[in-house]
Each structure stands twice: as C-alpha cells, then as structure tokens.
GROMACS .gro file of C-alpha atoms in nm:
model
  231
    1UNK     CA    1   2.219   7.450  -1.049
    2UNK     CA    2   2.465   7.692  -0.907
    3UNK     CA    3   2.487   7.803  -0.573
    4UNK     CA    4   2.454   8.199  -0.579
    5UNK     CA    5   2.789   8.370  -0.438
    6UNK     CA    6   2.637   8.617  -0.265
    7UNK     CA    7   2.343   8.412  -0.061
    8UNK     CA    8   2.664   8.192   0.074
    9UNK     CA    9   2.841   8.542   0.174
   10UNK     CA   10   2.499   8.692   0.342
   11UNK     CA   11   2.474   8.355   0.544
   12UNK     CA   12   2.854   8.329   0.629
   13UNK     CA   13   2.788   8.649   0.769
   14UNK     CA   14   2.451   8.613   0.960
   15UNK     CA   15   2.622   8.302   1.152
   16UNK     CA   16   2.966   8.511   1.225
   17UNK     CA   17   2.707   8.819   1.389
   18UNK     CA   18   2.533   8.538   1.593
   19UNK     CA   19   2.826   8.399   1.751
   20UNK     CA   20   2.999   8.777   1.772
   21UNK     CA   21   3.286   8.629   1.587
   22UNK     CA   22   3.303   8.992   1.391
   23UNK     CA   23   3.280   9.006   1.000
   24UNK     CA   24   3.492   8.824   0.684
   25UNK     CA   25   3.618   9.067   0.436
   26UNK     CA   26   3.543   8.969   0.080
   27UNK     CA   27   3.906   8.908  -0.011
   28UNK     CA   28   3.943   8.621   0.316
   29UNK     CA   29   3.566   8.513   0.196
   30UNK     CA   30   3.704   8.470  -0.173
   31UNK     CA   31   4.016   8.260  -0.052
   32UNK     CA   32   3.791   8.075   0.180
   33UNK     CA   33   3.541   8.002  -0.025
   34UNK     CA   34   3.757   7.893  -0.350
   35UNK     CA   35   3.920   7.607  -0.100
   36UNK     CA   36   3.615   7.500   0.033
   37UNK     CA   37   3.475   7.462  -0.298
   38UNK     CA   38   3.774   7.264  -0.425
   39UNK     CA   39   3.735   7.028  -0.172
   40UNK     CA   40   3.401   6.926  -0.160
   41UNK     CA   41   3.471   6.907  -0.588
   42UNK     CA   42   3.744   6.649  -0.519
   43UNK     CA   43   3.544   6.464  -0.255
   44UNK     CA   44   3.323   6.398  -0.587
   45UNK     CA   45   3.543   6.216  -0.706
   46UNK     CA   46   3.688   6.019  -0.363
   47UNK     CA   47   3.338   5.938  -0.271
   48UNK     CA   48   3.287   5.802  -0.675
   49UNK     CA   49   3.567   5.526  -0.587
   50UNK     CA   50   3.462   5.457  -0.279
   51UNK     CA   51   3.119   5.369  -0.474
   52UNK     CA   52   3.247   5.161  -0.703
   53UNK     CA   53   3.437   4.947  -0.427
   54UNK     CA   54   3.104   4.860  -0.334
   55UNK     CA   55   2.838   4.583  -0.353
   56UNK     CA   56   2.592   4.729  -0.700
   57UNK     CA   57   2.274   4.577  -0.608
   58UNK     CA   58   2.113   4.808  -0.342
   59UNK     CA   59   1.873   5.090  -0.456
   60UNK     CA   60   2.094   5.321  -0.236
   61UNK     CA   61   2.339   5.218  -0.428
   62UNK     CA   62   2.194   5.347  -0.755
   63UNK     CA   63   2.074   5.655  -0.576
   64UNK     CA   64   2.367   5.736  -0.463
   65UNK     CA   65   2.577   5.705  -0.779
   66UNK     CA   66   2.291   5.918  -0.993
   67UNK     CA   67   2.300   6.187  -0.728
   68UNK     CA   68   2.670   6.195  -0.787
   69UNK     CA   69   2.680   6.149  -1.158
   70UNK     CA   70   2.452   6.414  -1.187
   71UNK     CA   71   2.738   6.618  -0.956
   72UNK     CA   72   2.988   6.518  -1.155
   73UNK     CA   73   2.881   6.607  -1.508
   74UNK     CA   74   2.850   6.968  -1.446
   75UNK     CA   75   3.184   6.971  -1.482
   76UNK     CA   76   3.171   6.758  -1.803
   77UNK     CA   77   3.313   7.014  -2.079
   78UNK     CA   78   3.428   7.021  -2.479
   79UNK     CA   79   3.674   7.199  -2.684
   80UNK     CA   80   3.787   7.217  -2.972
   81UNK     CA   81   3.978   7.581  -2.934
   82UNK     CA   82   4.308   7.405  -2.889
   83UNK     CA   83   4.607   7.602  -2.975
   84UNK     CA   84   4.842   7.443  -3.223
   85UNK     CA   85   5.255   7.492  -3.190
   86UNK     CA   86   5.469   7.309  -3.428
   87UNK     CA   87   5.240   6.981  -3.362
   88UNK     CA   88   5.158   7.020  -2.968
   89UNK     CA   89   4.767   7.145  -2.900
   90UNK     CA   90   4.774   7.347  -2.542
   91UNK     CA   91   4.457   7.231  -2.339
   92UNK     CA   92   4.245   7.502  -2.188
   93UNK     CA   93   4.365   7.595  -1.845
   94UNK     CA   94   4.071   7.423  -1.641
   95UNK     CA   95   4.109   7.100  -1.745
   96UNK     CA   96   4.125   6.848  -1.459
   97UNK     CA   97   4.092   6.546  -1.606
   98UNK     CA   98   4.108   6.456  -1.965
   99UNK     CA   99   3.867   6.231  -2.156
  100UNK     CA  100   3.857   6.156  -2.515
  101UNK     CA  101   4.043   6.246  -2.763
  102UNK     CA  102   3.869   6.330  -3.131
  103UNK     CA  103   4.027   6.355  -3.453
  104UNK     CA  104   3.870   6.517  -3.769
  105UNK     CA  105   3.488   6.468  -3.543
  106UNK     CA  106   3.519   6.105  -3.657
  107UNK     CA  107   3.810   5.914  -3.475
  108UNK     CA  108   3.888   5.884  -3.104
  109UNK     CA  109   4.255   5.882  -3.046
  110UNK     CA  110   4.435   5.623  -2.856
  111UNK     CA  111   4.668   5.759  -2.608
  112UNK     CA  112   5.014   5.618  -2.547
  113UNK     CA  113   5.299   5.740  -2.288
  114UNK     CA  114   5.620   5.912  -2.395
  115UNK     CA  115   5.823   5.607  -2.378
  116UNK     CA  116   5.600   5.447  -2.608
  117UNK     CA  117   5.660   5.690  -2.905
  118UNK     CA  118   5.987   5.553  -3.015
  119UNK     CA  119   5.892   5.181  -3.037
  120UNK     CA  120   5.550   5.272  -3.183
  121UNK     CA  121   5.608   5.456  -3.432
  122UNK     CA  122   5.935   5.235  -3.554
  123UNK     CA  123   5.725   4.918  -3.679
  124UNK     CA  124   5.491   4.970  -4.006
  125UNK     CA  125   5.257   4.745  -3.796
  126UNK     CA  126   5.239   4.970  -3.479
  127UNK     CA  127   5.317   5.328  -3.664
  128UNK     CA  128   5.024   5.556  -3.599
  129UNK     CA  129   4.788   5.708  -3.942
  130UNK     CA  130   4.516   5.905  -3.997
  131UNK     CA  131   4.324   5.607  -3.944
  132UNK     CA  132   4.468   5.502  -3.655
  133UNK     CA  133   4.642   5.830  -3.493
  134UNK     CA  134   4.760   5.824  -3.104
  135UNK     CA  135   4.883   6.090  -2.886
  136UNK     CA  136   5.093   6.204  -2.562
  137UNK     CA  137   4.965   6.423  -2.286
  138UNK     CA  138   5.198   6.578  -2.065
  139UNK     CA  139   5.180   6.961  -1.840
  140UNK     CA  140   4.883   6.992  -2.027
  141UNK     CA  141   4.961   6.964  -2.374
  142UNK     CA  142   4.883   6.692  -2.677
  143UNK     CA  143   5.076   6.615  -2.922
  144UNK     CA  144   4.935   6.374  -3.234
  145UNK     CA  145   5.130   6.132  -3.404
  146UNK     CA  146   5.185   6.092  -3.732
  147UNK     CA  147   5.296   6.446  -3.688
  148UNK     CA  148   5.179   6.511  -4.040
  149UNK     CA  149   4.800   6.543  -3.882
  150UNK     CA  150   4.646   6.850  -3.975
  151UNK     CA  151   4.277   6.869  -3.951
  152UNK     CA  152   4.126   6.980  -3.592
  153UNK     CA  153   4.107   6.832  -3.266
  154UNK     CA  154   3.858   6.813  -3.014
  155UNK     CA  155   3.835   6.680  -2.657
  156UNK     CA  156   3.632   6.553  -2.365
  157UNK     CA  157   3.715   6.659  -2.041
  158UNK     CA  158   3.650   6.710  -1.686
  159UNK     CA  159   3.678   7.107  -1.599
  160UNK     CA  160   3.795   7.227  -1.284
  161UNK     CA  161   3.573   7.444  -1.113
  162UNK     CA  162   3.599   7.800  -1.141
  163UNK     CA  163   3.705   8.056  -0.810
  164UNK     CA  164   3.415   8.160  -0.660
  165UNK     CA  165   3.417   8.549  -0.633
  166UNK     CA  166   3.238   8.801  -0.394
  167UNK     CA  167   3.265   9.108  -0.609
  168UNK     CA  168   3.190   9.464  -0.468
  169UNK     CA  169   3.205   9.777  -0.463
  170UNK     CA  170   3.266  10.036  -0.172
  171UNK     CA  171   2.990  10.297  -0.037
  172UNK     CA  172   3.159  10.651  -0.057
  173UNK     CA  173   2.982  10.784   0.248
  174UNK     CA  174   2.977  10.473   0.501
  175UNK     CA  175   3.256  10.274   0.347
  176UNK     CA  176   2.984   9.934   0.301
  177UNK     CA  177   3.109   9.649   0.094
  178UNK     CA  178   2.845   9.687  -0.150
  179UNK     CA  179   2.754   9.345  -0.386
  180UNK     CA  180   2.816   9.349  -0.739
  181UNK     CA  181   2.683   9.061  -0.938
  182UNK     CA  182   2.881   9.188  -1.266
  183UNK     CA  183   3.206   9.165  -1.075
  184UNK     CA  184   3.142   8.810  -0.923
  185UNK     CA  185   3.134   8.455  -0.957
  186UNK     CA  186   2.892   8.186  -0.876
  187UNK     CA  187   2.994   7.866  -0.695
  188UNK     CA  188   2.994   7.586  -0.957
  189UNK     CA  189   2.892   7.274  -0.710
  190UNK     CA  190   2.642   7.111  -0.691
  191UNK     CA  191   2.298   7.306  -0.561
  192UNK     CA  192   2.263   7.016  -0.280
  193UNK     CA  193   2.623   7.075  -0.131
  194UNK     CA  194   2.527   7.458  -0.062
  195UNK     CA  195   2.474   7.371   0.319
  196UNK     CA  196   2.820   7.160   0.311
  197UNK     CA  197   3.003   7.488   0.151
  198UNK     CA  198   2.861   7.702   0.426
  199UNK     CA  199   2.979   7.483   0.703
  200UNK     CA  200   3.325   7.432   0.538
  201UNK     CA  201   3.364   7.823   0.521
  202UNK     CA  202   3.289   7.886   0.893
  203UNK     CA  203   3.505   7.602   0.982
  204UNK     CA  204   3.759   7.820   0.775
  205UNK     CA  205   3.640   8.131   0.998
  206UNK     CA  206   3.694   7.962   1.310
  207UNK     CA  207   3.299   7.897   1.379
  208UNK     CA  208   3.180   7.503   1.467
  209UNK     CA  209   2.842   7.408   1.350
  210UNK     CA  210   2.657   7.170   1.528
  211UNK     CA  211   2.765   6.951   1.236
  212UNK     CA  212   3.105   6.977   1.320
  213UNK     CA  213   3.058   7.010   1.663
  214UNK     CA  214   2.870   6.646   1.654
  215UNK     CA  215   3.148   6.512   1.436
  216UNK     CA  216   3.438   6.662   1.641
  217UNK     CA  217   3.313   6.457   1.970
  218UNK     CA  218   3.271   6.153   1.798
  219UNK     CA  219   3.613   6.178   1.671
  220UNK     CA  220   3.767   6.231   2.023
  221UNK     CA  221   3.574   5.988   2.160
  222UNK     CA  222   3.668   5.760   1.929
  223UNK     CA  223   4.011   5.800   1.980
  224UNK     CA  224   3.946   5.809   2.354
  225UNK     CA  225   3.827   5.427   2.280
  226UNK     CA  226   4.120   5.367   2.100
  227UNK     CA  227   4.385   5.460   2.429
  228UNK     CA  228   4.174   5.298   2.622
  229UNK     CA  229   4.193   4.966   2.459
  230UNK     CA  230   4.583   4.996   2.436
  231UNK     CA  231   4.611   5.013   2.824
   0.00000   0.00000   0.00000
C-alpha cells in the first residue's frame, strides 16, 4: 500500500519540465515531500472527527469511514521493546498517539494523570496492584504504579509516519542524480492519496494544478461574495 518514493519524484519532475519551472533537488524534494506527507496524515485524523460529528445512517457514511479506517490503521503499531529506567519505560520515537497499555500480555492498564498519583495511591481502596496497575504518560515516557512491577510491558499505538526519502547517488561523468532504492524511503500514506501528495508537493514548488487552480477561484470568489454583502 505504499506510494513508491521515486514514481512521486519522476512525476514532480515531469510537471516542473512542462511548466519550465526548472528542476527540485532531492534534498528540497525530501523536505517537501516529508511536510506534505505529514499533512495529509493529520488530515486523517481531522477528517475522522469531522465524521463522527455526523449523521451514521448514510452508506456514504460507512464508505467513507472504512476508506479512512483502512487509512488509518497502517499506522496502527505494537511494542513491547520499551526501555526500562529506574521504573519509567521510554516509548519508541514514532509514537503519535498512544493506545493501550498491557501488563504481563494479560492486563490493560488504566491510565491516570500526574496529579492523580498522590491521592491514588494513598487509600488501600484506590492504591494500584498487579491486578489492578495504572500508569502516567508524559514527553513520551510511562511509568507503572505499584512501582514494584516487574514483568514486561507492551503497547498499542498510533505511529507517526516515517520521512519520505529520495536517495541517490551522483553520475561521475554527467553529474545525474542517480536513484537509489537502498538509500530511500517510501511514502507511508495511503496508496489512494498518491495524487493528493503530488499536488501538495508542486504547490510546495510553486506549480498550481488545475485542482488548486479550481479551488483557489472559488476561494476568492467566495470571499469576493463575502465584501460584497458587507457593503
């Protein structure tokens, strides 16, 4: 389901040659395209709550939300590689949202906030157990409570996506950018969003798509309409 790095680069390219906007190296590409990609990711997640602020009984409804639930879980991730420091696990560094918690592969953990700790753990009816544990997450780190917890953790999480890279290498007699799959990085979006990623990296370049160009007239007239009903 990924979107190949280097068919995104190729037709980046073809589009700049076409409008004689000149070339993108693959250093501006990579920056480019890692943005691009981040936004359309979070727009997953802004178009999922606009969803649910909606009436569930249409079939484009349910369309909708399986065509974005299948978007959304290829980010959907597990770990149990945690690293352990006097009691705190460190997450893995792509976590962008984190799910469940799982203690000894049998218990989900209830999560509390810092403040809580105090009062929680000072009443024998409240005081967290192996049984019942609970934990804190803060700048990416858990810590379990009773602190006494020893056996491993594992957790369920939403992973951000990776950078997209454009690796290369450089032809010694003509000085081509010359693609090198070991070197690079496939976008991690969804396959269906390839022709979205395009536009948004030409829009980056300084090159309007008819897409855009559509949506960029509609806007000003809109706000045209808008001035005009103020007078």
């Amino acid at each position: 389901m990924a979107i190949n790095v280097n068919d995104v680069y190729k037709s980046v390219l073809v589009v700049l040659e076409q409008q004689k906007r000149g070339v993108i190296t693959p250093n501006e590409f990579n920056r480019i395209a890692a943005q691009s990609q981040l936004e359309i990711y979070n727009q997953y997640f802004d178009d999922l709550n606009q969803l649910l602020g909606m009436a569930q009984t249409s079939l484009a409804y349910a369309d909708r939300m399986a065509l974005l639930d299948e978007k959304i879980s290829l980010f959907k991730n597990t770990s149990s590689a945690l690293t352990k420091t006097s009691g705190t696990y460190a997450v893995p560094d792509d976590v962008h949202e984190l799910g469940s918690v799982i203690y000894n592969d049998v218990r989900e953990v209830q999560r509390i906030q810092q403040y809580e700790v105090y009062t929680t753990n000072a009443s024998p009816l409240t005081a967290p157990s192996a049984h019942y544990p609970v934990y804190t997450y803060e700048n990416k780190k858990l810590k379990l409570y009773p602190t006494t917890l020893t056996e491993d953790v594992k957790i369920n999480y939403l992973k951000s996506p990776s950078k997209p890279i454009w690796g290369f290498k450089i032809d010694q007699n003509l000085g081509h950018y010359i693609y090198n799959s070991r070197a690079s990085t496939d976008f991690e979006i969804h396959s269906s969003d390839q022709s979205l990623l395009i536009d948004k990296i030409l829009g980056y370049a300084g090159v309007m798509t008819k897409d855009q160009f559509a949506m960029s007239l509609a806007n000003n007239k809109e706000q045209q309409i808008n001035v005009n009903d103020q007078k």
